[in-house]
Amino acid sequence: MKKTFKISILSILTFLAVCGILLFSLPKTFSSSALIVEQNADVEIGSASELVDFVNRYSSVNSATTIALTSDITLADSDILTGTIGTQENPFTGTFDGNGHTISNLNFSFTSVTNDVPNYIGLFGVTSGATIRDLQIAGTTTVTVKSSPNTLNLGILAGQTNNRIVTEDVNGVSVTRSVQTLVENCIITSNLNYIDNEVSTESVSSGIKTLDMGGYVGDMKNTTIQNSFYRPSGTTSFELDNIYGRYVKIGGIAGAMENSTALFVVSAPTISVQASESYVGTVYLGGIFGTIGQSNSGVINSISEPTFNVVNNSDSTFHIGAVGGYILQSTSEISYVYYNSDNINSGDSTYYYTAFANSTDSANGNVVAKVSDTIISHSGGARDYFDSKDWNGLYGDHWDFANIFLIQNNNISLQAFRGEFLVGLSTSSTSVGGNIIEILEENNVVNNEFEVEADYNDVVQISFKFKFNDAINEQIGQYYRLSNLTLRSGETRSVASFSRRTSESGQDYYILNPLEDFERLSMTYDEEEGIYTLIIAGVTNNYSGQYQLNISANQFVGRFEYHLYSEDDNGNEFEVVEQPKTECYVFNRSGGVQNSPDYTVPDVTYNGNYTVSTQANSRSIYEFKGWYLMTGDEANPANDILLSAPDANEDGTSGDTFSNADLTFTFPTITTAQGEQITLIDDFVIYARYVDNACSLTFLLNEGVERVVISTDANTITETDTTIQVRKQDDFKLELYLNDNYTFDVDTFVEQFNTMTGFCEYAVNSSNSQYFEFYFDLTQLNDPTYEDTLTLNFNGFITEDEPETDWTLIWIIVGSILGGLALIAVIVIIIVVVRRKKGGGGGGRRKMSYRNMYY
């Protein structure tokens, strides 16, 4: 009984293990609303359900994903986020592009008993070298937790941001570099509502002991945030009691900063902090940051207009500043920051300084230790806002740093006193026999780069043209275009774009479209000379630097297909036939899918090298005729151009070895089979031509045939009058299997093909008289003498064997009769002998009975 029970248990465990293996080996699928994300795949999010689904399903496969919003998203109360984009185990390293769209009413909930509260909360939990751009967050951001962790990094945008270390091969040398997290062009107006619905107010050991909270990021390390705004419409409130045991760091942009930079940011939050009598700890509160510590950080060219309402009923220390609460290291930089300290209301035991509350740099936090020499630009989109402010309240009402004033050597001065400005021009492309653009200012051009020194407000003109003559220029104009104009002056900026136009005479030319900040740029075109002139109407610091004409290659679509045709009796005219999708293939020789009926290259560019190949299914009945360039209607291929044909066979017939199945060319030039060169000037279609070169092979069988197997066909033939298609350009092997008691007249069967020399040969398998092999040379069927049909009739050549007499049963019957008679005779003899013995021999003398004598 015990043995049986053990065997049953082992059987059940084995069954469960097998089920588990099968379960985890199946493809993983989600619900129909789920976003299934591949590594490095682009993901578009356009609805609340898609956003919730993506965030709640975040895992390691999403970490390097590029995410793009396609519309504004408003989350309902039921749209609950139970996770974040990025975790400590799998930080987000990809790109999130908001495309200017807004996410409203983020709702985070960490209240499930199975959902531990992380120490990072935000739309992005943890980032590592990620990029977040062009995103707006509005409405109310509600964060509900069941029990707070000891340390909480809380931000509307991100809980924690950090860098990523990458190793690259640069000219054979392994180089390691740091990729910082970048946040740019973002606007947050959302109010933060934090709810801890199970915090014990009686135990110091429960709840948050360290809080880093920022309107953007809670704990910001190795991060740059630029050109971004934080202006919540409501108030963020914190009530501090004994559950907050150590440090609270709150900033409009970041709670804590380390080795990070805030550049061209505007922070205008309203924050209320109330500390109860039982609170024990230290609070660092600032309009942009709570604290800066441990490594280099900077707040540069920014604005801070916070409103703080502080009630301190404890003996704890508060460090409050209009810009920041505390700066730990002297290497940090606070410069060119406008701040307003009128709206800071604090209670008792509060240390307050005008710019930032406390610093190890100086005794007075109002002293800025370092001053930036970075040129202030207006690329952040906040020009009007910046220009209308008093910089540090000392320099007047308005400063035009692009065109009038200049920050130089830690001083602000008029640009007119700076001296000369350097202006240059170069071109980006060297892909067509040298530069496409030729710069014409000979005295100042070195290696096709123009450079000139100009005084303040000088007009500079730079002329250039396409380098090639008119005939080639017309072709080059098909493949290249002027795309945009950039300026390198401390930073690379796109300053203008180009639009293509056509004159009344039919000549193509370009016009310049300057960006708003570069309205002094213009361009003229001399149609007769083909010369463009770039004009800078008044050089200032904003217009100085090296300009670059960016040349972009036009992209064309190259489509590669296979077309199937049927020949007429003369073999020289074709008709389009329906193309099977599993017979012939066209594919990229250097990789990719090799079982597709077509292959498309959507980005064919000038001087690009392309190799495509074709092949037929091993059992295909179609013959490759060569590569063709389509010039007209697919249904009428007579005018299509032969580019490459297969090699011919020894007998002069068209080959099918696919020796020329690869087609290689450099766009836009392609060579025909006759050696002529053709220039492609538009999207194009090249196809591999195949023809139906099949013979209908019919089998007539009788009951003596078990089956027939053809090497060129996957099916086994068992029924008579079966017809298959075979290639006329192939040899094939036929295997014949006979049923028992049948004989095949092989020689007579083969003789029927004697008019087709070498058409059929055979070999009998000596080990099995019921198995035969035949070898057919189907190239004979290409001879017009024979039609495209062939019948293999086995009926007259397979006969049933004559049955032989079986004497076994007869001998059994005869033997049984004789054996029975012999048995009867033996029995009779035994009976006679016994009876004689019992009778005393028939008159013999009886034995004396001693018993009678006794009595």
Coordinates of N, CA, C and O in Angstrom, one line a residue, residues 538-668:
G538 N 23.5 92.9 -39.6 CA 23.9 93.4 -38.3 C 24.4 92.3 -37.3 O 23.6 91.7 -36.6
V539 N 25.7 92.1 -37.3 CA 26.2 91.1 -36.5 C 26.3 91.5 -35.0 O 26.7 92.6 -34.7
T540 N 25.8 90.6 -34.1 CA 25.9 90.8 -32.7 C 26.4 89.5 -32.1 O 26.7 88.5 -32.9
N541 N 26.5 89.4 -30.8 CA 27.0 88.2 -30.2 C 26.1 87.0 -30.5 O 26.5 85.9 -30.6
N542 N 24.8 87.3 -30.6 CA 23.8 86.2 -30.9 C 24.0 85.7 -32.3 O 23.6 84.6 -32.6
Y543 N 24.6 86.5 -33.2 CA 24.7 86.0 -34.6 C 26.2 85.6 -35.0 O 26.4 85.3 -36.1
S544 N 27.1 85.7 -34.0 CA 28.5 85.3 -34.3 C 28.7 83.8 -34.1 O 27.9 83.2 -33.4
G545 N 29.7 83.3 -34.8 CA 30.0 81.9 -34.7 C 30.1 81.3 -36.0 O 30.0 81.9 -37.1
Q546 N 30.2 80.0 -36.1 CA 30.4 79.2 -37.3 C 29.0 78.7 -37.7 O 28.5 77.8 -37.1
Y547 N 28.6 79.1 -38.9 CA 27.3 78.6 -39.5 C 27.6 77.4 -40.3 O 28.7 77.2 -40.9
Q548 N 26.7 76.5 -40.4 CA 26.8 75.3 -41.2 C 25.6 75.1 -42.1 O 24.5 75.1 -41.5
L549 N 25.8 75.0 -43.4 CA 24.7 74.6 -44.3 C 24.6 73.1 -44.3 O 25.5 72.3 -44.7
N550 N 23.5 72.6 -43.8 CA 23.3 71.2 -43.7 C 22.6 70.6 -44.9 O 21.6 71.1 -45.4
I551 N 23.2 69.6 -45.5 CA 22.7 69.0 -46.7 C 22.2 67.6 -46.4 O 22.8 66.8 -45.7
S552 N 20.9 67.4 -46.8 CA 20.3 66.1 -46.5 C 20.0 65.4 -47.8 O 19.7 66.0 -48.8
A553 N 20.2 64.1 -47.7 CA 19.9 63.2 -48.9 C 18.4 63.0 -49.0 O 17.8 62.6 -48.0
N554 N 17.8 63.1 -50.2 CA 16.5 62.7 -50.4 C 16.4 61.2 -50.3 O 17.3 60.5 -50.8
Q555 N 15.3 60.7 -49.8 CA 15.1 59.3 -49.7 C 14.1 58.8 -50.7 O 13.1 59.4 -51.0
F556 N 14.4 57.6 -51.3 CA 13.5 57.0 -52.3 C 13.1 55.6 -51.8 O 13.8 55.0 -51.0
V557 N 12.1 55.1 -52.4 CA 11.6 53.8 -52.1 C 12.0 52.8 -53.2 O 11.6 53.0 -54.4
G558 N 12.8 51.9 -52.8 CA 13.1 50.8 -53.8 C 12.4 49.5 -53.4 O 12.5 49.0 -52.3
R559 N 11.6 49.0 -54.4 CA 10.7 47.9 -54.1 C 11.2 46.7 -55.0 O 11.4 46.9 -56.2
F560 N 11.5 45.6 -54.3 CA 12.0 44.4 -55.0 C 11.0 43.3 -54.9 O 10.6 42.9 -53.7
E561 N 10.5 42.7 -56.0 CA 9.5 41.7 -56.0 C 9.9 40.6 -56.9 O 10.9 40.6 -57.5
Y562 N 9.0 39.6 -56.9 CA 9.1 38.6 -58.0 C 7.8 38.5 -58.7 O 6.7 38.7 -58.1
H563 N 7.9 38.4 -60.0 CA 6.7 38.3 -60.9 C 6.7 37.0 -61.6 O 7.8 36.5 -62.1
L564 N 5.6 36.4 -61.7 CA 5.4 35.1 -62.3 C 4.7 35.2 -63.6 O 3.6 35.8 -63.7
Y565 N 5.2 34.7 -64.7 CA 4.6 34.7 -66.0 C 4.5 33.3 -66.6 O 5.1 32.4 -66.2
S566 N 3.7 33.2 -67.7 CA 3.6 32.0 -68.4 C 3.9 32.3 -69.9 O 3.6 33.3 -70.4
E567 N 4.7 31.4 -70.5 CA 5.2 31.6 -71.9 C 4.1 31.0 -72.9 O 3.4 30.1 -72.5
D568 N 4.1 31.6 -74.0 CA 3.3 31.1 -75.1 C 4.1 30.0 -75.8 O 5.2 29.6 -75.4
D569 N 3.5 29.4 -76.9 CA 4.2 28.3 -77.6 C 5.6 28.7 -78.1 O 6.5 27.9 -78.3
N570 N 5.7 30.0 -78.5 CA 7.0 30.4 -79.0 C 8.0 30.8 -77.9 O 9.2 31.1 -78.2
G571 N 7.5 30.9 -76.7 CA 8.4 31.1 -75.6 C 8.9 32.6 -75.5 O 9.9 32.8 -74.8
N572 N 8.2 33.5 -76.1 CA 8.8 34.9 -76.1 C 7.7 35.9 -75.7 O 8.0 37.1 -75.8
E573 N 6.5 35.5 -75.3 CA 5.6 36.5 -74.8 C 5.0 36.0 -73.5 O 4.9 34.7 -73.3
F574 N 4.6 36.9 -72.7 CA 4.3 36.5 -71.3 C 2.9 37.0 -70.9 O 2.5 38.1 -71.4
E575 N 2.3 36.3 -70.0 CA 1.1 36.8 -69.4 C 1.3 36.7 -67.9 O 1.9 35.8 -67.4
V576 N 0.8 37.7 -67.2 CA 0.9 37.7 -65.7 C -0.1 36.6 -65.2 O -1.2 36.4 -65.6
V577 N 0.4 35.8 -64.3 CA -0.4 34.7 -63.6 C -0.4 35.0 -62.1 O 0.4 35.8 -61.6
E578 N -1.3 34.5 -61.4 CA -1.4 34.7 -60.0 C -0.2 34.1 -59.3 O 0.3 33.0 -59.6
Q579 N 0.4 35.0 -58.4 CA 1.7 34.6 -57.8 C 1.5 33.9 -56.5 O 1.0 34.5 -55.5
P580 N 1.9 32.6 -56.4 CA 1.8 32.0 -55.1 C 2.8 32.6 -54.1 O 3.9 33.1 -54.5
K581 N 2.4 32.8 -52.9 CA 3.3 33.5 -52.0 C 4.3 32.6 -51.3 O 5.1 33.1 -50.4
T582 N 4.3 31.3 -51.6 CA 5.2 30.4 -50.9 C 6.2 29.7 -51.8 O 6.7 28.6 -51.5
E583 N 6.4 30.2 -53.0 CA 7.2 29.5 -54.0 C 8.5 30.2 -54.2 O 9.6 29.6 -54.2
C584 N 8.5 31.5 -54.5 CA 9.7 32.3 -54.8 C 9.8 33.4 -53.8 O 8.8 34.0 -53.4
Y585 N 11.1 33.8 -53.6 CA 11.4 34.8 -52.6 C 12.4 35.8 -53.1 O 13.3 35.5 -53.9
V586 N 12.2 37.0 -52.5 CA 13.2 38.1 -52.8 C 13.6 38.7 -51.4 O 12.7 38.9 -50.6
F587 N 14.9 38.9 -51.2 CA 15.3 39.3 -49.9 C 16.6 40.0 -49.9 O 17.3 40.1 -50.9
N588 N 17.0 40.7 -48.8 CA 18.2 41.4 -48.6 C 19.3 40.4 -48.4 O 19.3 39.6 -47.5
R589 N 20.3 40.4 -49.3 CA 21.4 39.4 -49.2 C 22.2 39.5 -47.9 O 22.6 38.5 -47.3
S590 N 22.3 40.7 -47.3 CA 23.1 40.9 -46.1 C 22.3 40.6 -44.8 O 22.8 40.7 -43.7
G591 N 21.1 40.1 -45.0 CA 20.3 39.8 -43.8 C 18.9 40.0 -44.0 O 18.4 40.6 -45.0
G592 N 18.1 39.7 -43.0 CA 16.6 39.9 -43.0 C 15.9 38.7 -43.4 O 16.4 37.6 -43.5
V593 N 14.6 38.9 -43.5 CA 13.7 37.7 -43.8 C 13.9 37.2 -45.2 O 14.0 37.9 -46.2
Q594 N 14.1 35.9 -45.3 CA 14.4 35.3 -46.6 C 13.3 34.4 -47.2 O 13.4 33.7 -48.1
N595 N 12.1 34.6 -46.6 CA 10.9 33.8 -47.1 C 9.8 34.8 -47.4 O 8.6 34.5 -47.2
S596 N 10.1 36.0 -47.9 CA 9.1 36.9 -48.3 C 9.0 37.1 -49.8 O 10.0 37.0 -50.5
P597 N 7.8 37.3 -50.3 CA 7.7 37.5 -51.8 C 8.1 38.8 -52.3 O 8.2 39.1 -53.5
D598 N 8.4 39.7 -51.4 CA 8.9 41.1 -51.8 C 9.8 41.6 -50.7 O 9.8 41.1 -49.5
Y599 N 10.5 42.7 -51.0 CA 11.4 43.3 -50.1 C 11.5 44.8 -50.4 O 11.7 45.2 -51.6
T600 N 11.2 45.7 -49.4 CA 11.2 47.1 -49.7 C 12.3 47.8 -48.9 O 12.5 47.6 -47.7
V601 N 13.0 48.7 -49.6 CA 14.0 49.6 -48.9 C 13.4 51.0 -48.9 O 13.3 51.7 -50.0
P602 N 12.9 51.5 -47.8 CA 12.1 52.8 -47.8 C 13.1 54.0 -47.8 O 12.6 55.1 -48.0
D603 N 14.4 53.8 -47.6 CA 15.3 55.0 -47.5 C 16.5 54.8 -48.4 O 17.6 54.9 -48.0
V604 N 16.2 54.6 -49.7 CA 17.3 54.5 -50.7 C 17.9 55.9 -50.9 O 17.1 56.9 -51.1
T605 N 19.2 56.1 -50.7 CA 19.8 57.4 -50.8 C 21.0 57.3 -51.8 O 21.5 56.2 -52.2
Y606 N 21.4 58.5 -52.3 CA 22.5 58.6 -53.2 C 23.7 58.0 -52.7 O 24.1 58.1 -51.6
N607 N 24.4 57.2 -53.6 CA 25.7 56.5 -53.3 C 25.5 55.4 -52.3 O 26.4 54.8 -51.8
G608 N 24.2 55.0 -52.1 CA 24.0 53.8 -51.2 C 24.2 52.5 -52.0 O 23.8 52.4 -53.2
N609 N 24.8 51.5 -51.4 CA 25.0 50.2 -52.0 C 24.0 49.3 -51.6 O 23.7 49.1 -50.4
Y610 N 23.4 48.5 -52.5 CA 22.3 47.7 -52.2 C 22.5 46.3 -53.0 O 22.9 46.3 -54.1
T611 N 22.2 45.2 -52.2 CA 22.3 43.9 -52.8 C 21.0 43.1 -52.4 O 20.7 43.0 -51.2
V612 N 20.3 42.7 -53.5 CA 19.2 41.8 -53.2 C 19.3 40.5 -53.9 O 20.2 40.4 -54.8
S613 N 18.6 39.5 -53.4 CA 18.8 38.2 -54.0 C 17.4 37.6 -54.1 O 16.4 38.0 -53.5
T614 N 17.3 36.5 -54.9 CA 16.1 35.8 -55.1 C 16.4 34.3 -55.0 O 17.5 33.8 -55.3
Q615 N 15.4 33.5 -54.7 CA 15.5 32.1 -54.7 C 14.1 31.5 -54.8 O 13.1 32.1 -54.5
A616 N 14.1 30.2 -55.2 CA 12.8 29.5 -55.4 C 12.8 28.4 -54.4 O 13.8 27.8 -54.0
N617 N 11.5 28.0 -54.0 CA 11.4 26.9 -53.1 C 12.0 25.7 -53.8 O 11.9 25.5 -55.0
S618 N 12.6 24.8 -53.0 CA 13.3 23.6 -53.5 C 12.3 22.8 -54.4 O 12.8 22.0 -55.2
R619 N 11.0 22.8 -54.1 CA 10.1 22.0 -54.9 C 9.3 22.8 -55.9 O 8.3 22.4 -56.4
S620 N 9.8 24.1 -56.1 CA 9.0 24.9 -57.0 C 9.1 24.5 -58.4 O 10.1 23.9 -58.9
I621 N 8.0 24.8 -59.2 CA 8.0 24.4 -60.6 C 8.3 25.6 -61.5 O 8.2 25.5 -62.7
Y622 N 8.8 26.7 -60.8 CA 9.1 27.9 -61.6 C 10.6 28.1 -61.9 O 11.4 27.8 -61.0
E623 N 10.8 28.7 -63.0 CA 12.2 28.9 -63.5 C 12.6 30.4 -63.5 O 11.8 31.2 -64.0
F624 N 13.7 30.7 -62.9 CA 14.2 32.1 -62.8 C 14.7 32.5 -64.2 O 15.6 31.9 -64.8
K625 N 14.3 33.7 -64.6 CA 14.7 34.2 -65.9 C 15.5 35.5 -65.9 O 16.1 35.9 -66.9
G626 N 15.7 36.1 -64.7 CA 16.5 37.2 -64.5 C 15.9 38.4 -63.8 O 14.7 38.3 -63.4
W627 N 16.7 39.4 -63.5 CA 16.2 40.6 -62.9 C 15.8 41.6 -63.9 O 16.5 41.8 -64.9
Y628 N 14.7 42.3 -63.7 CA 14.1 43.3 -64.6 C 13.8 44.6 -63.8 O 13.3 44.6 -62.7
L629 N 14.0 45.7 -64.5 CA 13.6 47.0 -64.0 C 12.2 47.3 -64.7 O 12.1 47.4 -65.9
M630 N 11.2 47.6 -63.8 CA 9.9 47.8 -64.4 C 9.8 49.2 -64.9 O 10.2 50.2 -64.2
T631 N 9.4 49.4 -66.1 CA 9.3 50.7 -66.8 C 7.8 51.0 -67.2 O 7.6 52.1 -67.6
G632 N 6.9 50.1 -67.0 CA 5.5 50.3 -67.4 C 4.6 49.5 -66.6 O 4.8 49.2 -65.4
D633 N 3.5 49.1 -67.2 CA 2.5 48.3 -66.5 C 3.0 46.9 -66.3 O 3.6 46.3 -67.1
E634 N 2.7 46.4 -65.0 CA 3.1 45.1 -64.7 C 2.5 44.0 -65.6 O 3.1 43.0 -65.9
A635 N 1.3 44.3 -66.1 CA 0.6 43.3 -67.0 C 1.2 43.3 -68.4 O 0.9 42.4 -69.1
N636 N 2.0 44.3 -68.7 CA 2.6 44.3 -70.0 C 4.1 44.5 -69.9 O 4.6 45.7 -70.0
P637 N 4.9 43.5 -69.6 CA 6.3 43.6 -69.3 C 7.2 43.7 -70.5 O 8.5 43.6 -70.3
A638 N 6.7 43.9 -71.7 CA 7.5 43.8 -72.9 C 8.6 44.9 -72.8 O 9.7 44.7 -73.4
N639 N 8.3 46.1 -72.2 CA 9.3 47.2 -72.2 C 10.2 47.2 -71.0 O 11.0 48.1 -70.9
D640 N 10.0 46.2 -70.1 CA 10.9 46.2 -68.9 C 12.3 45.8 -69.3 O 12.5 45.1 -70.3
I641 N 13.2 46.3 -68.5 CA 14.7 46.3 -68.9 C 15.3 45.1 -68.1 O 15.3 45.1 -66.9
L642 N 16.0 44.2 -68.9 CA 16.7 43.1 -68.3 C 18.0 43.6 -67.7 O 18.8 44.2 -68.4
L643 N 18.2 43.4 -66.4 CA 19.4 43.8 -65.7 C 20.4 42.7 -65.5 O 21.6 43.0 -65.6
S644 N 19.9 41.5 -65.3 CA 20.8 40.4 -65.0 C 20.1 39.1 -65.3 O 18.9 39.0 -64.9
A645 N 20.7 38.2 -66.0 CA 20.1 36.9 -66.4 C 20.9 35.8 -65.8 O 22.1 35.9 -65.6
P646 N 20.3 34.6 -65.6 CA 21.0 33.5 -65.1 C 22.0 33.0 -66.2 O 21.7 33.1 -67.4
D647 N 23.1 32.3 -65.8 CA 24.0 31.8 -66.8 C 23.3 30.7 -67.6 O 22.4 30.0 -67.1
A648 N 23.8 30.5 -68.8 CA 23.2 29.5 -69.7 C 23.8 28.2 -69.4 O 24.9 28.0 -68.9
N649 N 23.0 27.1 -69.7 CA 23.5 25.7 -69.6 C 24.5 25.4 -70.7 O 24.6 26.2 -71.7
E650 N 25.1 24.3 -70.6 CA 26.1 23.9 -71.7 C 25.4 23.7 -73.0 O 26.1 23.9 -74.1
D651 N 24.1 23.3 -73.0 CA 23.5 23.1 -74.3 C 22.9 24.4 -74.8 O 22.1 24.4 -75.8
G652 N 23.1 25.5 -74.2 CA 22.6 26.8 -74.6 C 21.3 27.2 -74.1 O 20.9 28.3 -74.3
T653 N 20.6 26.3 -73.4 CA 19.3 26.7 -72.8 C 19.5 27.6 -71.6 O 20.6 27.6 -71.0
S654 N 18.4 28.2 -71.2 CA 18.5 29.2 -70.1 C 18.8 28.4 -68.8 O 18.2 27.3 -68.5
G655 N 19.8 28.9 -68.0 CA 20.2 28.2 -66.8 C 19.2 28.4 -65.7 O 18.5 29.4 -65.6
D656 N 19.3 27.5 -64.7 CA 18.5 27.7 -63.5 C 19.3 27.5 -62.3 O 18.9 27.1 -61.2
T657 N 20.6 27.8 -62.4 CA 21.5 27.6 -61.3 C 21.5 28.8 -60.3 O 22.2 28.7 -59.3
F658 N 20.9 29.9 -60.7 CA 20.8 31.0 -59.9 C 22.1 31.7 -59.6 O 22.4 32.3 -58.6
S659 N 23.1 31.5 -60.6 CA 24.4 32.0 -60.4 C 24.4 33.5 -60.4 O 25.2 34.2 -59.9
N660 N 23.4 34.1 -61.1 CA 23.2 35.6 -61.2 C 22.0 36.0 -60.4 O 21.3 37.0 -60.7
A661 N 21.6 35.3 -59.4 CA 20.4 35.6 -58.6 C 20.7 36.8 -57.7 O 19.7 37.5 -57.3
D662 N 21.9 37.2 -57.4 CA 22.2 38.4 -56.6 C 22.3 39.6 -57.6 O 22.9 39.5 -58.7
L663 N 21.6 40.7 -57.2 CA 21.7 41.9 -57.9 C 22.3 43.0 -57.0 O 21.7 43.3 -56.0
T664 N 23.4 43.5 -57.5 CA 24.1 44.6 -56.7 C 24.3 45.8 -57.5 O 24.6 45.8 -58.7
F665 N 24.0 47.0 -56.9 CA 24.1 48.2 -57.6 C 24.3 49.4 -56.6 O 24.0 49.2 -55.4
T666 N 24.8 50.5 -57.1 CA 25.0 51.7 -56.2 C 24.0 52.8 -56.8 O 24.2 53.2 -57.9
F667 N 23.0 53.1 -56.0 CA 22.0 54.1 -56.4 C 22.7 55.4 -56.6 O 23.5 55.9 -55.8
P668 N 22.3 56.1 -57.7 CA 21.2 55.9 -58.6 C 21.5 55.2 -59.9 O 20.7 55.1 -60.8

